[in-house]
Amino acid sequence: MADSVKISFAPFPATLEGFSVLLAASGAAGGRASLSAATEALVAPAGDLVERAGSTDRFDGKSGAILDLLAPAGLAVPRLLVVGVGKAPELRPLDWLTLGGTIMGKLPDTAGEVGILVDLPGAEAGAQAAAEVALGLRLRAYSFDRYKTKKKSEDSATKLRVTLYVKDEAAAKRAWRKREGIGEGVVIARDLVNEPANVLTPNEFARRAGDLAKVGVDVEVMGEKDLKKLGMGALLGVGQGSSEESQVVVMRWSGAKSDSAPVAFIGKGVVFDTGGISIKPAAGMEDMKGDMAGAACVVGLMHALARRKAKVNAVGVIGLVENMPDGKAQRPGDIVTSMSGQTIEIINTDAEGRLVLGDVLWYTKERFKPRFMVDLATLTGAIMVALGTENAGLFSNDDALAASLHEAGLDTGEKVWRMPLSPEYDKLIDSKFADMKNTGGRFGGSITAAQFLQRFVGSVPWAHLDIAGTGMSSPASEINRSWGAGWGVRLLDHLVARQYED
Ligand code: MN
Ligand code: ZN
């Protein structure tokens, strides 16, 4: 499989030439696979080849089934790949996206130029479907190899060109222009998550977020002097053991009327989490370079919204710190004052994400008076115990926002599952010495973390996504083979597109 792919669109050809991919549906009479009439006409010179090969190989057009034909007689193609997609009338956008990933996974490094005929019997294989396929191809082709000094050979790995043959070329190109920026956003998020912490310091992270200026996002970076002035004692306490300066980055996309309140996305950006003085065990600690996946998602999302010129005002705010043990590091038992004025007793310095987010949520609420706030954080190991890597944990003070996120999760495959909040859980973080403490004990660890955050959101509609299980160390899927999946970019872009644009 190639590392990158160049995508273009063209009208249906008169004859098949070059490496060709056809789509076949299941559910025809006799359990056979079926092609669309237009596709059928293109393979007609080969007689009933596809049917004969199909019955020999029991190819039924079910989703994921593949018929691979080399140098088929009668056709001027070196290779013909027939890809099953299942019951055509039931295909959703997510299925088309996944299909793109599946096809990409079947293309050998040496494929060079490939044509895909986006057409099916009994399905609306229109411009949107083709654009989803293209996005799936792009996402599957991603790999993070910038630190490999031995690259795969030039001519194979980097030069895959795919043409998607469609009925309406202009419409497909328009649809792809909307999707392309989403793909770029996911790639930006993946790159950030995969990057090691010696390279991606808070400063470097902020510099990369600054690149969003090129797509029309207004970016402000605040260093420790500014954060002290704002009174972000909770966030600053986390970073005080690191030699790297803590940063908060504010990104603004103004796509709607200036008087319309923004939607706000907040990300945890702990570029490396050793646990601090409450240091983590050695095994697997390298994964803590991904403790900034929430912030990475917010940067990727802001890119996506700007590139497709979303008709919305959106702010992204990320808190970037490194959590290190040091002579200057904060201790268990320390009491810090947050920007909200509320005091926090530090029980465990490894429960640092909520300290960062508490200040950033409060700041966002006070400054922007947003329509809603959604935060993303690799917050607790406990959420993986509860939900594994299939769903992110969703906590919310607003049923409508929670329902919208759940829907968007089903649409995009970036699924969320709602968890409870209640005064009984909230009590568990009351402290003997301060207004609250930063852990609520072993049981319900994800819930007490969310309760902590809720103390910083006031009455703003808010949702917290605990992405410890989905943001990094991601299981392989048809559209992702990378350690960092860029989880959440498509989910939140879709949330905005469905419901919050003018
Ligand atoms: Mn931690
Ligand atoms: Zn952490």
Short mmCIF file of C-alpha atoms and ligand atoms in Angstrom, two decimals:
data_model
loop_
_atom_site.label_atom_id
_atom_site.label_comp_id
_atom_site.label_asym_id
_atom_site.label_seq_id
_atom_site.Cartn_x
_atom_site.Cartn_y
_atom_site.Cartn_z
CA MET A 1 0.00 0.00 0.00
CA ALA A 2 1.29 3.43 -0.92
CA ASP A 3 2.02 6.18 1.60
CA SER A 4 0.15 8.85 -0.24
CA VAL A 5 -2.37 9.08 -2.98
CA LYS A 6 -3.21 11.67 -5.58
CA ILE A 7 -6.94 11.81 -6.22
CA SER A 8 -8.80 13.03 -9.26
CA PHE A 9 -12.28 12.67 -10.76
CA ALA A 10 -13.36 11.95 -14.32
CA PRO A 11 -16.54 11.02 -16.19
CA PHE A 12 -17.20 7.37 -16.96
CA PRO A 13 -14.72 6.12 -19.59
CA ALA A 14 -15.77 4.50 -22.88
CA THR A 15 -13.50 1.52 -22.28
CA LEU A 16 -11.53 0.13 -19.37
CA GLU A 17 -7.80 0.79 -19.40
CA GLY A 18 -5.21 0.31 -16.68
CA PHE A 19 -5.61 -1.15 -13.20
CA SER A 20 -9.36 -0.99 -12.65
CA VAL A 21 -11.57 -1.36 -9.60
CA LEU A 22 -15.26 -2.19 -9.97
CA LEU A 23 -17.94 -2.23 -7.28
CA ALA A 24 -20.40 -5.10 -6.95
CA ALA A 25 -23.51 -5.38 -4.81
CA SER A 26 -24.87 -8.44 -3.03
CA GLY A 27 -28.45 -9.58 -2.78
CA ALA A 28 -29.15 -10.45 -6.43
CA ALA A 29 -31.08 -13.60 -7.32
CA GLY A 30 -29.17 -16.82 -6.68
CA GLY A 31 -26.82 -15.14 -4.18
CA ARG A 32 -24.79 -13.68 -7.03
CA ALA A 33 -22.97 -10.38 -7.09
CA SER A 34 -24.34 -7.74 -9.42
CA LEU A 35 -22.76 -4.85 -11.30
CA SER A 36 -24.46 -1.67 -12.46
CA ALA A 37 -25.52 -1.49 -16.11
CA ALA A 38 -22.77 1.04 -16.90
CA THR A 39 -20.11 -1.14 -15.29
CA GLU A 40 -21.52 -4.25 -16.97
CA ALA A 41 -21.11 -2.54 -20.37
CA LEU A 42 -17.44 -1.80 -19.66
CA VAL A 43 -16.61 -5.44 -18.89
CA ALA A 44 -18.76 -6.76 -21.76
CA PRO A 45 -15.70 -7.37 -24.02
CA ALA A 46 -14.64 -10.04 -21.53
CA GLY A 47 -17.95 -11.88 -21.97
CA ASP A 48 -19.28 -13.42 -18.77
CA LEU A 49 -15.80 -13.41 -17.20
CA VAL A 50 -16.78 -11.69 -13.97
CA GLU A 51 -19.73 -14.00 -13.49
CA ARG A 52 -17.70 -17.13 -14.17
CA ALA A 53 -14.79 -16.04 -11.96
CA GLY A 54 -17.29 -15.03 -9.32
CA SER A 55 -19.02 -18.37 -9.19
CA THR A 56 -15.67 -20.21 -9.12
CA ASP A 57 -14.50 -18.08 -6.19
CA ARG A 58 -17.94 -17.89 -4.53
CA PHE A 59 -17.81 -14.13 -4.83
CA ASP A 60 -21.20 -12.88 -3.70
CA GLY A 61 -20.65 -9.11 -3.48
CA LYS A 62 -20.87 -9.13 0.31
CA SER A 63 -19.14 -6.23 2.00
CA GLY A 64 -15.39 -6.80 2.05
CA ALA A 65 -15.42 -9.68 -0.48
CA ILE A 66 -12.86 -9.29 -3.26
CA LEU A 67 -12.47 -10.80 -6.71
CA ASP A 68 -8.96 -10.24 -8.04
CA LEU A 69 -8.53 -10.92 -11.77
CA LEU A 70 -5.11 -10.70 -13.45
CA ALA A 71 -4.84 -9.85 -17.16
CA PRO A 72 -8.46 -10.76 -17.94
CA ALA A 73 -8.91 -11.88 -21.55
CA GLY A 74 -10.78 -9.43 -23.77
CA LEU A 75 -9.95 -6.37 -21.64
CA ALA A 76 -6.99 -4.01 -21.95
CA VAL A 77 -6.39 -3.99 -18.20
CA PRO A 78 -3.50 -5.62 -16.32
CA ARG A 79 -5.66 -6.22 -13.28
CA LEU A 80 -9.30 -6.01 -12.37
CA LEU A 81 -10.38 -5.82 -8.76
CA VAL A 82 -14.07 -6.37 -8.08
CA VAL A 83 -14.96 -5.17 -4.60
CA GLY A 84 -18.11 -6.28 -2.81
CA VAL A 85 -20.04 -3.59 -0.96
CA GLY A 86 -23.04 -5.52 0.35
CA LYS A 87 -26.65 -4.44 -0.08
CA ALA A 88 -26.39 -1.33 -2.22
CA PRO A 89 -29.61 0.46 -1.19
CA GLU A 90 -28.58 0.34 2.47
CA LEU A 91 -25.22 2.10 2.09
CA ARG A 92 -24.66 5.09 4.36
CA PRO A 93 -21.96 7.77 3.91
CA LEU A 94 -19.85 5.95 6.51
CA ASP A 95 -20.00 2.77 4.41
CA TRP A 96 -18.67 4.63 1.38
CA LEU A 97 -15.85 6.07 3.50
CA THR A 98 -14.98 2.60 4.81
CA LEU A 99 -15.13 1.25 1.26
CA GLY A 100 -12.48 3.78 0.22
CA GLY A 101 -10.27 2.51 3.02
CA THR A 102 -10.85 -1.11 2.05
CA ILE A 103 -9.96 -0.43 -1.59
CA MET A 104 -6.80 1.44 -0.60
CA GLY A 105 -5.78 -1.52 1.52
CA LYS A 106 -6.04 -3.82 -1.51
CA LEU A 107 -3.92 -1.70 -3.85
CA PRO A 108 -0.37 -2.97 -4.15
CA ASP A 109 2.57 -0.54 -3.88
CA THR A 110 3.25 -1.03 -7.55
CA ALA A 111 -0.27 -0.17 -8.73
CA GLY A 112 0.80 3.24 -10.09
CA GLU A 113 -2.34 4.49 -11.77
CA VAL A 114 -5.71 3.10 -10.70
CA GLY A 115 -9.25 3.82 -11.84
CA ILE A 116 -12.27 3.19 -9.62
CA LEU A 117 -15.74 3.02 -11.17
CA VAL A 118 -18.04 4.50 -8.57
CA ASP A 119 -21.33 2.97 -9.60
CA LEU A 120 -23.65 0.34 -8.20
CA PRO A 121 -26.97 -1.18 -9.13
CA GLY A 122 -29.83 0.07 -7.00
CA ALA A 123 -27.83 2.66 -5.06
CA GLU A 124 -27.36 6.38 -5.25
CA ALA A 125 -23.62 6.32 -6.01
CA GLY A 126 -23.53 10.06 -6.42
CA ALA A 127 -21.06 12.84 -5.84
CA GLN A 128 -21.21 12.58 -2.04
CA ALA A 129 -20.52 8.86 -2.16
CA ALA A 130 -17.54 9.37 -4.45
CA ALA A 131 -16.13 12.06 -2.16
CA GLU A 132 -16.49 9.73 0.84
CA VAL A 133 -14.63 7.01 -1.06
CA ALA A 134 -11.88 9.53 -1.84
CA LEU A 135 -11.63 10.52 1.83
CA GLY A 136 -11.39 6.84 2.81
CA LEU A 137 -8.55 6.33 0.32
CA ARG A 138 -6.70 9.33 1.67
CA LEU A 139 -7.08 8.37 5.33
CA ARG A 140 -6.03 4.75 4.76
CA ALA A 141 -2.96 5.82 2.79
CA TYR A 142 -1.61 7.84 5.72
CA SER A 143 1.47 6.61 7.47
CA PHE A 144 3.80 8.36 9.91
CA ASP A 145 7.32 7.56 8.75
CA ARG A 146 9.24 10.80 9.02
CA TYR A 147 11.75 9.23 11.41
CA LYS A 148 12.47 6.20 9.23
CA THR A 149 15.70 6.90 7.41
CA LYS A 150 15.16 4.00 5.02
CA LYS A 151 12.18 4.99 2.89
CA LYS A 152 10.36 2.61 0.61
CA SER A 153 11.55 3.02 -2.96
CA GLU A 154 10.51 6.31 -4.52
CA ASP A 155 8.61 5.06 -7.53
CA SER A 156 6.39 2.61 -5.66
CA ALA A 157 5.60 4.24 -2.35
CA THR A 158 4.89 7.79 -3.28
CA LYS A 159 3.27 7.75 -6.67
CA LEU A 160 -0.15 6.20 -6.48
CA ARG A 161 -2.66 8.10 -8.56
CA VAL A 162 -6.32 7.23 -8.30
CA THR A 163 -9.04 8.42 -10.65
CA LEU A 164 -12.61 8.08 -9.46
CA TYR A 165 -14.96 7.64 -12.41
CA VAL A 166 -18.31 9.22 -11.66
CA LYS A 167 -21.51 10.22 -13.42
CA ASP A 168 -21.28 13.90 -12.49
CA GLU A 169 -17.67 14.98 -12.41
CA ALA A 170 -18.31 18.61 -11.45
CA ALA A 171 -20.55 17.66 -8.52
CA ALA A 172 -18.03 15.09 -7.29
CA LYS A 173 -15.23 17.67 -7.38
CA ARG A 174 -17.39 20.10 -5.40
CA ALA A 175 -18.17 17.43 -2.80
CA TRP A 176 -14.50 16.49 -2.57
CA ARG A 177 -13.47 20.10 -1.98
CA LYS A 178 -15.57 19.99 1.22
CA ARG A 179 -14.11 16.65 2.28
CA GLU A 180 -10.50 17.33 1.39
CA GLY A 181 -10.07 19.80 4.25
CA ILE A 182 -11.53 17.26 6.67
CA GLY A 183 -8.95 14.74 5.48
CA GLU A 184 -6.19 17.30 6.00
CA GLY A 185 -7.54 18.03 9.49
CA VAL A 186 -7.42 14.34 10.41
CA VAL A 187 -3.87 14.09 9.06
CA ILE A 188 -2.79 17.16 11.08
CA ALA A 189 -4.23 15.59 14.23
CA ARG A 190 -2.57 12.22 13.51
CA ASP A 191 0.80 13.84 12.89
CA LEU A 192 0.60 15.73 16.18
CA VAL A 193 -0.36 12.62 18.17
CA ASN A 194 2.35 10.48 16.56
CA GLU A 195 5.09 13.08 17.04
CA PRO A 196 7.47 12.36 19.97
CA ALA A 197 7.58 14.74 22.93
CA ASN A 198 11.23 15.74 22.46
CA VAL A 199 10.11 17.30 19.18
CA LEU A 200 6.58 18.35 20.06
CA THR A 201 7.15 20.60 23.07
CA PRO A 202 4.38 23.01 24.13
CA ASN A 203 6.23 25.70 22.18
CA GLU A 204 6.51 23.63 19.01
CA PHE A 205 2.86 22.56 19.33
CA ALA A 206 1.83 26.22 19.56
CA ARG A 207 4.01 27.04 16.54
CA ARG A 208 2.29 24.32 14.49
CA ALA A 209 -1.14 25.54 15.58
CA GLY A 210 0.05 28.91 14.26
CA ASP A 211 0.07 27.38 10.75
CA LEU A 212 -3.73 27.63 10.84
CA ALA A 213 -3.30 31.32 10.04
CA LYS A 214 -2.67 30.18 6.44
CA VAL A 215 -6.27 28.95 6.15
CA GLY A 216 -7.77 32.04 7.76
CA VAL A 217 -7.86 31.04 11.43
CA ASP A 218 -6.90 33.73 13.89
CA VAL A 219 -4.31 32.29 16.32
CA GLU A 220 -3.19 33.75 19.65
CA VAL A 221 -0.51 32.16 21.79
CA MET A 222 -0.19 32.89 25.50
CA GLY A 223 2.93 32.01 27.47
CA GLU A 224 3.44 31.67 31.22
CA LYS A 225 3.58 35.42 31.86
CA ASP A 226 0.12 35.87 30.31
CA LEU A 227 -1.27 32.80 32.06
CA LYS A 228 -0.03 34.05 35.43
CA LYS A 229 -1.73 37.38 34.79
CA LEU A 230 -4.97 35.51 34.05
CA GLY A 231 -4.57 33.54 37.28
CA MET A 232 -4.39 30.06 35.72
CA GLY A 233 -2.79 28.57 38.83
CA ALA A 234 -4.16 25.08 38.19
CA LEU A 235 -2.71 24.81 34.69
CA LEU A 236 0.59 26.42 35.64
CA GLY A 237 1.05 24.06 38.58
CA VAL A 238 1.08 21.08 36.19
CA GLY A 239 3.82 22.55 34.01
CA GLN A 240 6.02 23.93 36.77
CA GLY A 241 8.26 20.86 36.93
CA SER A 242 9.08 21.06 33.24
CA SER A 243 11.82 23.10 31.63
CA GLU A 244 9.39 23.73 28.76
CA GLU A 245 7.14 26.76 29.02
CA SER A 246 3.40 26.07 29.30
CA GLN A 247 1.21 27.61 26.60
CA VAL A 248 -2.44 28.23 25.88
CA VAL A 249 -3.43 28.66 22.25
CA VAL A 250 -6.67 30.30 21.15
CA MET A 251 -7.81 29.63 17.58
CA ARG A 252 -10.76 31.48 16.07
CA TRP A 253 -12.63 30.76 12.86
CA SER A 254 -15.21 33.40 11.95
CA GLY A 255 -17.49 31.95 9.30
CA ALA A 256 -20.78 33.46 10.49
CA LYS A 257 -22.11 36.90 11.39
CA SER A 258 -19.93 38.60 13.95
CA ASP A 259 -22.72 38.82 16.54
CA SER A 260 -23.43 35.10 16.62
CA ALA A 261 -21.98 33.35 19.68
CA PRO A 262 -19.27 30.82 18.87
CA VAL A 263 -19.21 27.10 19.43
CA ALA A 264 -16.15 26.19 21.47
CA PHE A 265 -13.80 23.21 21.48
CA ILE A 266 -11.28 22.71 24.24
CA GLY A 267 -8.40 20.25 24.18
CA LYS A 268 -6.10 18.72 26.75
CA GLY A 269 -2.55 19.07 25.49
CA VAL A 270 -0.21 17.36 27.94
CA VAL A 271 2.66 16.84 25.50
CA PHE A 272 4.14 14.26 27.83
CA ASP A 273 2.71 12.91 31.07
CA THR A 274 5.21 11.21 33.37
CA GLY A 275 2.65 11.48 36.15
CA GLY A 276 4.88 14.06 37.85
CA ILE A 277 5.91 13.31 41.46
CA SER A 278 3.15 10.63 41.48
CA ILE A 279 5.25 9.06 38.75
CA LYS A 280 3.86 6.38 36.45
CA PRO A 281 5.38 2.90 36.15
CA ALA A 282 7.95 2.49 33.34
CA ALA A 283 6.03 -0.04 31.24
CA GLY A 284 4.18 1.70 28.44
CA MET A 285 5.10 5.19 29.59
CA GLU A 286 6.20 6.03 26.03
CA ASP A 287 2.50 6.13 25.10
CA MET A 288 2.16 9.27 27.21
CA LYS A 289 3.46 11.30 24.25
CA GLY A 290 -0.15 10.92 23.09
CA ASP A 291 -1.62 12.67 26.15
CA MET A 292 -2.25 15.64 23.89
CA ALA A 293 -4.67 13.88 21.52
CA GLY A 294 -7.52 16.18 22.63
CA ALA A 295 -5.56 19.29 21.69
CA ALA A 296 -4.46 17.66 18.43
CA CYS A 297 -8.09 17.00 17.53
CA VAL A 298 -9.02 20.62 18.18
CA VAL A 299 -6.27 21.87 15.86
CA GLY A 300 -7.29 19.41 13.14
CA LEU A 301 -10.95 20.36 13.58
CA MET A 302 -10.25 24.09 13.29
CA HIS A 303 -8.34 23.39 10.09
CA ALA A 304 -11.24 21.35 8.70
CA LEU A 305 -13.84 24.03 9.54
CA ALA A 306 -11.73 26.77 7.98
CA ARG A 307 -10.85 24.82 4.83
CA ARG A 308 -14.45 24.07 4.04
CA LYS A 309 -15.46 27.59 5.05
CA ALA A 310 -17.99 26.40 7.60
CA LYS A 311 -20.71 29.00 8.22
CA VAL A 312 -20.11 29.11 11.93
CA ASN A 313 -18.09 31.02 14.46
CA ALA A 314 -15.85 28.56 16.26
CA VAL A 315 -13.14 28.86 18.86
CA GLY A 316 -10.59 26.24 19.77
CA VAL A 317 -8.65 26.59 22.99
CA ILE A 318 -5.88 24.20 23.96
CA GLY A 319 -3.80 23.98 27.14
CA LEU A 320 -0.25 22.79 26.40
CA VAL A 321 1.95 21.61 29.27
CA GLU A 322 4.50 18.95 30.10
CA ASN A 323 4.06 17.02 33.36
CA MET A 324 7.51 16.23 34.77
CA PRO A 325 8.98 15.30 38.18
CA ASP A 326 11.58 17.84 39.25
CA GLY A 327 12.81 19.89 42.21
CA LYS A 328 10.28 22.50 41.17
CA ALA A 329 7.44 20.08 40.41
CA GLN A 330 4.19 20.34 42.32
CA ARG A 331 3.66 17.90 45.20
CA PRO A 332 0.72 15.88 46.45
CA GLY A 333 -0.80 18.00 49.19
CA ASP A 334 -0.12 21.30 47.41
CA ILE A 335 -3.08 23.63 47.10
CA VAL A 336 -3.44 25.76 43.97
CA THR A 337 -5.87 28.53 43.06
CA SER A 338 -7.57 28.20 39.68
CA MET A 339 -8.55 31.09 37.42
CA SER A 340 -12.14 30.65 38.65
CA GLY A 341 -10.95 31.46 42.19
CA GLN A 342 -11.77 27.94 43.38
CA THR A 343 -8.95 26.22 45.25
CA ILE A 344 -7.76 22.68 44.53
CA GLU A 345 -5.86 20.28 46.73
CA ILE A 346 -3.50 18.13 44.67
CA ILE A 347 -3.84 14.51 45.82
CA ASN A 348 -2.18 12.86 42.85
CA THR A 349 0.00 14.81 40.41
CA ASP A 350 -0.88 12.28 37.70
CA ALA A 351 -4.47 13.57 37.68
CA GLU A 352 -3.17 16.63 35.84
CA GLY A 353 -5.41 16.84 32.78
CA ARG A 354 -8.40 18.11 34.75
CA LEU A 355 -6.22 20.84 36.28
CA VAL A 356 -5.28 22.06 32.82
CA LEU A 357 -8.85 21.82 31.52
CA GLY A 358 -10.43 23.48 34.56
CA ASP A 359 -8.60 26.72 33.81
CA VAL A 360 -9.06 26.50 30.03
CA LEU A 361 -12.80 25.78 30.30
CA TRP A 362 -13.30 28.67 32.69
CA TYR A 363 -11.29 31.02 30.46
CA THR A 364 -13.28 30.01 27.37
CA LYS A 365 -16.61 30.44 29.12
CA GLU A 366 -15.71 33.87 30.51
CA ARG A 367 -14.14 35.30 27.38
CA PHE A 368 -16.34 33.90 24.61
CA LYS A 369 -19.76 33.20 26.17
CA PRO A 370 -20.04 30.23 23.77
CA ARG A 371 -23.20 28.43 22.61
CA PHE A 372 -21.65 25.26 23.91
CA MET A 373 -18.29 23.88 24.96
CA VAL A 374 -17.04 20.43 24.01
CA ASP A 375 -13.77 19.34 25.55
CA LEU A 376 -11.67 16.37 24.50
CA ALA A 377 -9.13 14.79 26.78
CA THR A 378 -7.18 11.58 27.19
CA LEU A 379 -8.28 11.93 30.77
CA THR A 380 -8.59 8.62 32.57
CA GLY A 381 -7.49 5.01 32.24
CA ALA A 382 -10.79 4.20 33.92
CA ILE A 383 -12.73 5.05 30.76
CA MET A 384 -10.90 2.25 28.96
CA VAL A 385 -11.92 -0.15 31.70
CA ALA A 386 -15.53 0.93 31.16
CA LEU A 387 -15.75 1.30 27.37
CA GLY A 388 -12.62 -0.19 25.81
CA THR A 389 -11.44 1.46 22.62
CA GLU A 390 -14.77 1.34 20.76
CA ASN A 391 -16.52 4.35 22.31
CA ALA A 392 -15.29 7.55 23.91
CA GLY A 393 -16.88 8.45 27.22
CA LEU A 394 -19.40 11.26 26.96
CA PHE A 395 -20.40 13.38 29.95
CA SER A 396 -22.73 16.32 29.59
CA ASN A 397 -24.92 18.78 31.46
CA ASP A 398 -27.13 19.14 28.36
CA ASP A 399 -29.33 16.34 26.98
CA ALA A 400 -29.72 17.92 23.53
CA LEU A 401 -25.97 18.36 23.04
CA ALA A 402 -25.37 14.82 24.30
CA ALA A 403 -27.95 13.43 21.87
CA SER A 404 -26.41 15.36 18.97
CA LEU A 405 -22.97 14.03 19.77
CA HIS A 406 -24.32 10.49 19.99
CA GLU A 407 -25.97 10.85 16.56
CA ALA A 408 -22.82 12.35 15.05
CA GLY A 409 -20.89 9.42 16.49
CA LEU A 410 -23.11 6.89 14.74
CA ASP A 411 -22.87 8.83 11.46
CA THR A 412 -19.08 9.08 11.49
CA GLY A 413 -18.13 5.87 13.28
CA GLU A 414 -16.41 7.93 16.00
CA LYS A 415 -18.81 6.70 18.64
CA VAL A 416 -19.50 8.10 22.09
CA TRP A 417 -21.34 6.55 25.01
CA ARG A 418 -22.96 8.66 27.69
CA MET A 419 -21.90 8.28 31.31
CA PRO A 420 -23.58 9.77 34.39
CA LEU A 421 -23.00 12.95 36.36
CA SER A 422 -24.73 13.60 39.67
CA PRO A 423 -24.34 15.37 43.03
CA GLU A 424 -23.47 12.08 44.74
CA TYR A 425 -20.42 11.67 42.51
CA ASP A 426 -19.60 15.35 42.83
CA LYS A 427 -19.33 15.02 46.61
CA LEU A 428 -16.47 12.56 46.17
CA ILE A 429 -14.11 15.36 45.16
CA ASP A 430 -14.78 17.59 48.16
CA SER A 431 -11.51 18.25 50.01
CA LYS A 432 -10.67 18.64 53.71
CA PHE A 433 -8.39 21.59 53.02
CA ALA A 434 -9.55 23.25 49.77
CA ASP A 435 -12.71 23.66 47.68
CA MET A 436 -12.01 20.40 45.91
CA LYS A 437 -9.37 17.75 45.38
CA ASN A 438 -8.09 16.45 42.08
CA THR A 439 -9.01 12.79 42.52
CA GLY A 440 -12.14 11.09 43.74
CA GLY A 441 -10.68 7.68 44.53
CA ARG A 442 -10.44 4.43 42.64
CA PHE A 443 -14.09 3.77 41.81
CA GLY A 444 -15.88 5.76 39.13
CA GLY A 445 -12.61 7.45 38.21
CA SER A 446 -13.83 8.79 34.86
CA ILE A 447 -16.98 10.17 36.47
CA THR A 448 -15.26 12.02 39.28
CA ALA A 449 -12.85 13.49 36.72
CA ALA A 450 -15.85 14.77 34.75
CA GLN A 451 -17.44 16.10 37.95
CA PHE A 452 -14.25 18.07 38.52
CA LEU A 453 -14.53 19.64 35.05
CA GLN A 454 -18.18 20.48 35.59
CA ARG A 455 -17.17 22.77 38.43
CA PHE A 456 -15.57 25.04 35.78
CA VAL A 457 -18.30 25.30 33.15
CA GLY A 458 -21.07 27.21 34.95
CA SER A 459 -24.38 26.96 33.11
CA VAL A 460 -22.91 26.76 29.60
CA PRO A 461 -24.11 23.66 27.68
CA TRP A 462 -21.05 21.43 27.89
CA ALA A 463 -19.88 17.99 26.94
CA HIS A 464 -16.70 16.25 27.95
CA LEU A 465 -15.28 13.47 25.79
CA ASP A 466 -12.87 11.16 27.59
CA ILE A 467 -10.79 9.87 24.67
CA ALA A 468 -8.12 7.92 26.58
CA GLY A 469 -9.28 4.80 24.75
CA THR A 470 -9.84 6.27 21.29
CA GLY A 471 -7.36 9.13 20.90
CA MET A 472 -4.13 7.14 20.84
CA SER A 473 -2.86 3.61 20.46
CA SER A 474 -5.80 3.23 18.12
CA PRO A 475 -6.89 -0.18 16.90
CA ALA A 476 -6.42 -0.67 13.16
CA SER A 477 -9.49 0.06 11.05
CA GLU A 478 -10.26 0.22 7.34
CA ILE A 479 -9.50 3.94 7.36
CA ASN A 480 -6.68 4.05 9.87
CA ARG A 481 -3.41 2.19 10.38
CA SER A 482 -1.78 4.89 12.46
CA TRP A 483 -1.12 4.90 16.22
CA GLY A 484 -2.89 8.22 16.43
CA ALA A 485 -6.21 8.00 14.57
CA GLY A 486 -6.97 11.72 14.60
CA TRP A 487 -10.10 10.67 16.49
CA GLY A 488 -12.81 13.33 16.87
CA VAL A 489 -12.08 15.58 13.88
CA ARG A 490 -14.75 13.96 11.71
CA LEU A 491 -17.14 13.61 14.66
CA LEU A 492 -17.07 17.28 15.61
CA ASP A 493 -16.96 18.59 12.06
CA HIS A 494 -20.10 16.56 11.43
CA LEU A 495 -21.73 17.87 14.62
CA VAL A 496 -21.16 21.43 13.43
CA ALA A 497 -22.23 20.74 9.85
CA ARG A 498 -25.47 19.02 10.88
CA GLN A 499 -26.68 21.51 13.37
CA TYR A 500 -24.76 24.66 14.01
CA GLU A 501 -24.14 26.37 10.69
CA ASP A 502 -26.16 29.39 9.54
MN MN B 1 -1.76 11.88 34.21
ZN ZN B 2 -2.57 12.89 31.54
#
